[in-house]
PDB file of C-alpha atoms in Angstrom:
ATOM      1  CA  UNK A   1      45.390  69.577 108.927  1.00  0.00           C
ATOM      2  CA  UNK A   2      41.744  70.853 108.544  1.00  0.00           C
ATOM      3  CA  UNK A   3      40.405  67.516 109.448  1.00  0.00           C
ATOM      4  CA  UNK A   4      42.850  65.918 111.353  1.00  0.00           C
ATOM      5  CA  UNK A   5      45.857  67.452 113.727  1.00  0.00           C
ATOM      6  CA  UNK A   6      44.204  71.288 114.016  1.00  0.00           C
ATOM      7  CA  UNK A   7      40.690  69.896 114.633  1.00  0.00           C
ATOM      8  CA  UNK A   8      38.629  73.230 112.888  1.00  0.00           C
ATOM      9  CA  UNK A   9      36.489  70.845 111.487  1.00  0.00           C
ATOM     10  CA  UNK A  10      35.135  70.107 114.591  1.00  0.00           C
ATOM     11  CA  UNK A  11      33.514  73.481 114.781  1.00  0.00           C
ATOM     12  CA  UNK A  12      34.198  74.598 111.115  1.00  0.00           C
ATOM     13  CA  UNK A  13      31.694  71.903 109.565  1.00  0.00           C
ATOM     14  CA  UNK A  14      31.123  71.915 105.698  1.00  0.00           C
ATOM     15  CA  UNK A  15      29.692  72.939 103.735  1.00  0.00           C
ATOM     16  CA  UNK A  16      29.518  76.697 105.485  1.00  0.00           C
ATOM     17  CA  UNK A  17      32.356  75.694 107.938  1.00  0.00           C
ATOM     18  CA  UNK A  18      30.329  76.580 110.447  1.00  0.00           C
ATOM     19  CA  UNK A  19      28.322  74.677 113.224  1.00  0.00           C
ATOM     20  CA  UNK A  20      26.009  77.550 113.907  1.00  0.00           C
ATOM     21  CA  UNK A  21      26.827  76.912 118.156  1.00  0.00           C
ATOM     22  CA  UNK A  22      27.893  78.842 120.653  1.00  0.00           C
ATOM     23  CA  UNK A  23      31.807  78.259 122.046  1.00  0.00           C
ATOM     24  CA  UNK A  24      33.690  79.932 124.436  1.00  0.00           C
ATOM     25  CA  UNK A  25      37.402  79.792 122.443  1.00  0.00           C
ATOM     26  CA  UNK A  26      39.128  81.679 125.597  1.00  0.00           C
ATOM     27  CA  UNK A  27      39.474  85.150 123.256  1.00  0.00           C
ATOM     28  CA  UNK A  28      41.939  87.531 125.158  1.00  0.00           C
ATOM     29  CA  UNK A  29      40.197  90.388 126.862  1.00  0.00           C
ATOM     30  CA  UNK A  30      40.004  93.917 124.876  1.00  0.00           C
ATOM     31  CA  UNK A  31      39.339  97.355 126.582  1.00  0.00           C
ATOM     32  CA  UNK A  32      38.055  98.185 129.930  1.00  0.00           C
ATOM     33  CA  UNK A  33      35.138  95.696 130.180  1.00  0.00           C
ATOM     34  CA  UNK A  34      35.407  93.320 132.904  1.00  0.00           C
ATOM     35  CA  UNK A  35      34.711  90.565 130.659  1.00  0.00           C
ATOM     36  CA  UNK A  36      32.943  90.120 127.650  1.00  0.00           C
ATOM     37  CA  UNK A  37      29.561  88.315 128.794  1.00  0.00           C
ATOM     38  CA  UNK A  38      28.694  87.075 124.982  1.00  0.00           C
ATOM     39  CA  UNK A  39      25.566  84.735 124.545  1.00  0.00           C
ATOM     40  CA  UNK A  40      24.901  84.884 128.280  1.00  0.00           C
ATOM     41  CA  UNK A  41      23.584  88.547 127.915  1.00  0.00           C
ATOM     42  CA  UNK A  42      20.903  87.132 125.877  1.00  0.00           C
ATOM     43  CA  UNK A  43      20.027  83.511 127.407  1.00  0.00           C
ATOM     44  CA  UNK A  44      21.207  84.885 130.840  1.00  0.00           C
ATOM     45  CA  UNK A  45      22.396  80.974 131.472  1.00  0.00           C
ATOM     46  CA  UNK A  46      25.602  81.187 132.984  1.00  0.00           C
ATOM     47  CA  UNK A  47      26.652  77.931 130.806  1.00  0.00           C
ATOM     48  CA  UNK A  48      26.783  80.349 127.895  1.00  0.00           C
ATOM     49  CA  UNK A  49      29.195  83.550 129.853  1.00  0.00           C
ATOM     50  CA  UNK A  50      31.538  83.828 126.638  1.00  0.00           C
ATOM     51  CA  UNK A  51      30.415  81.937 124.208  1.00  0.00           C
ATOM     52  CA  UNK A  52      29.802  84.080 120.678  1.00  0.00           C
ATOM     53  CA  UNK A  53      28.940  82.051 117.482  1.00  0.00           C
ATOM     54  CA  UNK A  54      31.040  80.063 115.201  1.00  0.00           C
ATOM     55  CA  UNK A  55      31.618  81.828 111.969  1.00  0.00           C
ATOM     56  CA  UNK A  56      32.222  80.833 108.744  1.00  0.00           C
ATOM     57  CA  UNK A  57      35.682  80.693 107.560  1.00  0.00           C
ATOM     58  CA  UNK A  58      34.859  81.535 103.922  1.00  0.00           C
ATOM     59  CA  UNK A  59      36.956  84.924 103.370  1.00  0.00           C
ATOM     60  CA  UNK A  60      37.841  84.989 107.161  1.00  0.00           C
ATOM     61  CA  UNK A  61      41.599  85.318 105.623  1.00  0.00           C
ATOM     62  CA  UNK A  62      40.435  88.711 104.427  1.00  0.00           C
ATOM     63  CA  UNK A  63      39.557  90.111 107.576  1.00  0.00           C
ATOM     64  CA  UNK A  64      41.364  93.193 109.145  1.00  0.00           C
ATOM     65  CA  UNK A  65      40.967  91.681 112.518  1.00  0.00           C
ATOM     66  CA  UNK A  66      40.006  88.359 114.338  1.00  0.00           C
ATOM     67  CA  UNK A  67      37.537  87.614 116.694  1.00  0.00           C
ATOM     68  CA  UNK A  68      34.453  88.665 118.396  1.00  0.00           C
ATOM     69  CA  UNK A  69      35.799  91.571 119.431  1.00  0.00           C
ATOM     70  CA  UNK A  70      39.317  91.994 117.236  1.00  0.00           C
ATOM     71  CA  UNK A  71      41.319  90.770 119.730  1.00  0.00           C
ATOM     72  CA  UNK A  72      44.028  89.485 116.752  1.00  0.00           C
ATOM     73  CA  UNK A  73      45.000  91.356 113.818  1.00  0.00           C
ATOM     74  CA  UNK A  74      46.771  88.872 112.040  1.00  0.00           C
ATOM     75  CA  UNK A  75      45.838  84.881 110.598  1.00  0.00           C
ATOM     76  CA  UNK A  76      48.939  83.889 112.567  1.00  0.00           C
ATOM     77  CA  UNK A  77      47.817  84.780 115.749  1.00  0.00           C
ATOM     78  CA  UNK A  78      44.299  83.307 115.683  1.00  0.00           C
ATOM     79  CA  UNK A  79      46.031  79.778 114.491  1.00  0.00           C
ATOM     80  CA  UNK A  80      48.793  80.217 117.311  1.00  0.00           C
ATOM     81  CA  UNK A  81      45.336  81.115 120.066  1.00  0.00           C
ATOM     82  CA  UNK A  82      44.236  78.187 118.994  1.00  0.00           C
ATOM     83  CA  UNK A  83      47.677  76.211 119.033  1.00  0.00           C
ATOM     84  CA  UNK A  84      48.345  76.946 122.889  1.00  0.00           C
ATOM     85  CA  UNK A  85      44.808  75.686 123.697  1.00  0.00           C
ATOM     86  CA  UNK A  86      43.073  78.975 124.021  1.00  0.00           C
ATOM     87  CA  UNK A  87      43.290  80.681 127.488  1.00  0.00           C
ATOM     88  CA  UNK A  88      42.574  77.980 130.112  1.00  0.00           C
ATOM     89  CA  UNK A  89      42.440  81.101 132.428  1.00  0.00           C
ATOM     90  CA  UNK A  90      39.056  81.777 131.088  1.00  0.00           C
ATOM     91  CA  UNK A  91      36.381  80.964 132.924  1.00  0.00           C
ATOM     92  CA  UNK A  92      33.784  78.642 131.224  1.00  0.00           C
ATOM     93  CA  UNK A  93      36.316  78.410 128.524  1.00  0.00           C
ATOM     94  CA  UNK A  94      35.025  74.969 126.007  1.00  0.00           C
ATOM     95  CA  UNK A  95      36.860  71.789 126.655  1.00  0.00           C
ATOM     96  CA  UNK A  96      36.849  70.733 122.937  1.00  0.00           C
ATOM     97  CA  UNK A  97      39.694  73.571 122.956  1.00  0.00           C
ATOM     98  CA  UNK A  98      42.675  72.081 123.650  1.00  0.00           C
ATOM     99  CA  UNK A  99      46.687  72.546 122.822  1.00  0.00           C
ATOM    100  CA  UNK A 100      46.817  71.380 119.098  1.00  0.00           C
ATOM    101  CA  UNK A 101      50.851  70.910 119.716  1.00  0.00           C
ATOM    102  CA  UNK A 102      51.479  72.351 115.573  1.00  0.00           C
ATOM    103  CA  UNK A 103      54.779  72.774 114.746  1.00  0.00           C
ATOM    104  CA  UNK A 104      55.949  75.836 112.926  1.00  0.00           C
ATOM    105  CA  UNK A 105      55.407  73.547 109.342  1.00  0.00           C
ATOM    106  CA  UNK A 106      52.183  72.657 110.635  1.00  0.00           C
ATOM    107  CA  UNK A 107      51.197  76.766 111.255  1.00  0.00           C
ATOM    108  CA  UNK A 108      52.389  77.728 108.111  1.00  0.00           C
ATOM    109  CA  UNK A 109      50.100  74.738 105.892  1.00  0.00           C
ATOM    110  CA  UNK A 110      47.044  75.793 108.415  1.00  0.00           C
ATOM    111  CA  UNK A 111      47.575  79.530 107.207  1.00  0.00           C
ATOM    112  CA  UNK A 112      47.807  78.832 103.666  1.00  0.00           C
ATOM    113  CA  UNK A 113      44.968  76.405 103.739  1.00  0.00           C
ATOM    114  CA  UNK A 114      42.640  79.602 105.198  1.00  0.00           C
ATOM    115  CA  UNK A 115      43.851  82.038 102.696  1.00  0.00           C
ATOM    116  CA  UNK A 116      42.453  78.715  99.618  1.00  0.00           C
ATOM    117  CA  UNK A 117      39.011  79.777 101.586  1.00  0.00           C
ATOM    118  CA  UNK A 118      39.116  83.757 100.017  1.00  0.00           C
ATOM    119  CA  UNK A 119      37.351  84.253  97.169  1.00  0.00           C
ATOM    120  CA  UNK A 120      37.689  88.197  96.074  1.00  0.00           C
ATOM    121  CA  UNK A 121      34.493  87.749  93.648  1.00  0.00           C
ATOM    122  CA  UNK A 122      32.610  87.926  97.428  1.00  0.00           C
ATOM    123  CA  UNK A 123      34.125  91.555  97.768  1.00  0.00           C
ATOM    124  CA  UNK A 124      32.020  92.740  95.295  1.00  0.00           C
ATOM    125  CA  UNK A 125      28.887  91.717  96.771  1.00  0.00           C
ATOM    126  CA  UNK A 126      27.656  94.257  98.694  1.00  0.00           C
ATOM    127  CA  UNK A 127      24.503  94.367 101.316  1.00  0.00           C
ATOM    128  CA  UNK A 128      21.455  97.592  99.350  1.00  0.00           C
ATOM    129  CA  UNK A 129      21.408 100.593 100.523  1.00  0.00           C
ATOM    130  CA  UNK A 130      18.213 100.676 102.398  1.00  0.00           C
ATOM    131  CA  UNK A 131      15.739 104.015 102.003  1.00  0.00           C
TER     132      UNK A 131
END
């Protein structure tokens, strides 16, 4: 699924299942901003309006909400964003994001494959307190 129907690997790449780029995944709008300008309010390149970077997927299963900007609380509804091809409504939205067409079966393997990604011996690590 990883590698082959879902396509994360495209983005997700080993070994930090991450590419380290800049995508615009067509994240629903949250709150009163317009729209959320991303990478383009630093390179001011209107090629990057949107884009944020690719994280890691290493204890993303963990995470109390998804996205940039929490747009999804729940594993289910980041696999089912991806799953209806993003929002082609966005503007400048990437064209490696696509409909994946996953059946409920195929959602359920893709979920249980992210949680195999958590390790809790991470949640003990913990940035220093700084003076």
């Amino acid at each position: 699924m990883f590698r082959g129907k879902a396509m994360c690997i495209t983005c997700h790449v080993p070994p930090i299942l991450t590419d380290n780029l800049f995508h615009n995944i067509g994240t629903p709008q949250v709150g009163p901003m317009k729209e959320d300008l991303g990478r383009y309010e630093v390179t001011k390149d209107e090629a990057d309006n949107g884009k944020f970077k690719t994280p890691s997927l290493y204890n993303s299963a963990s995470l109390a909400f998804f996205m940039h900007d929490g747009a999804l609380s729940k594993l289910s509804q980041v696999i089912e964003h991806y799953n209806k091809g993003g929002n082609p409504q966005v503007k400048n939205q990437d064209p490696l994001i696509l409909p994946l067409h996953l059946n409920d079966r195929d959602k359920v393997d893709l979920e249980a494959f992210m949680k195999t990604l958590t390790d809790p011996s991470l949640d003990r690590i913990s940035a220093p307190e700084l003076p």
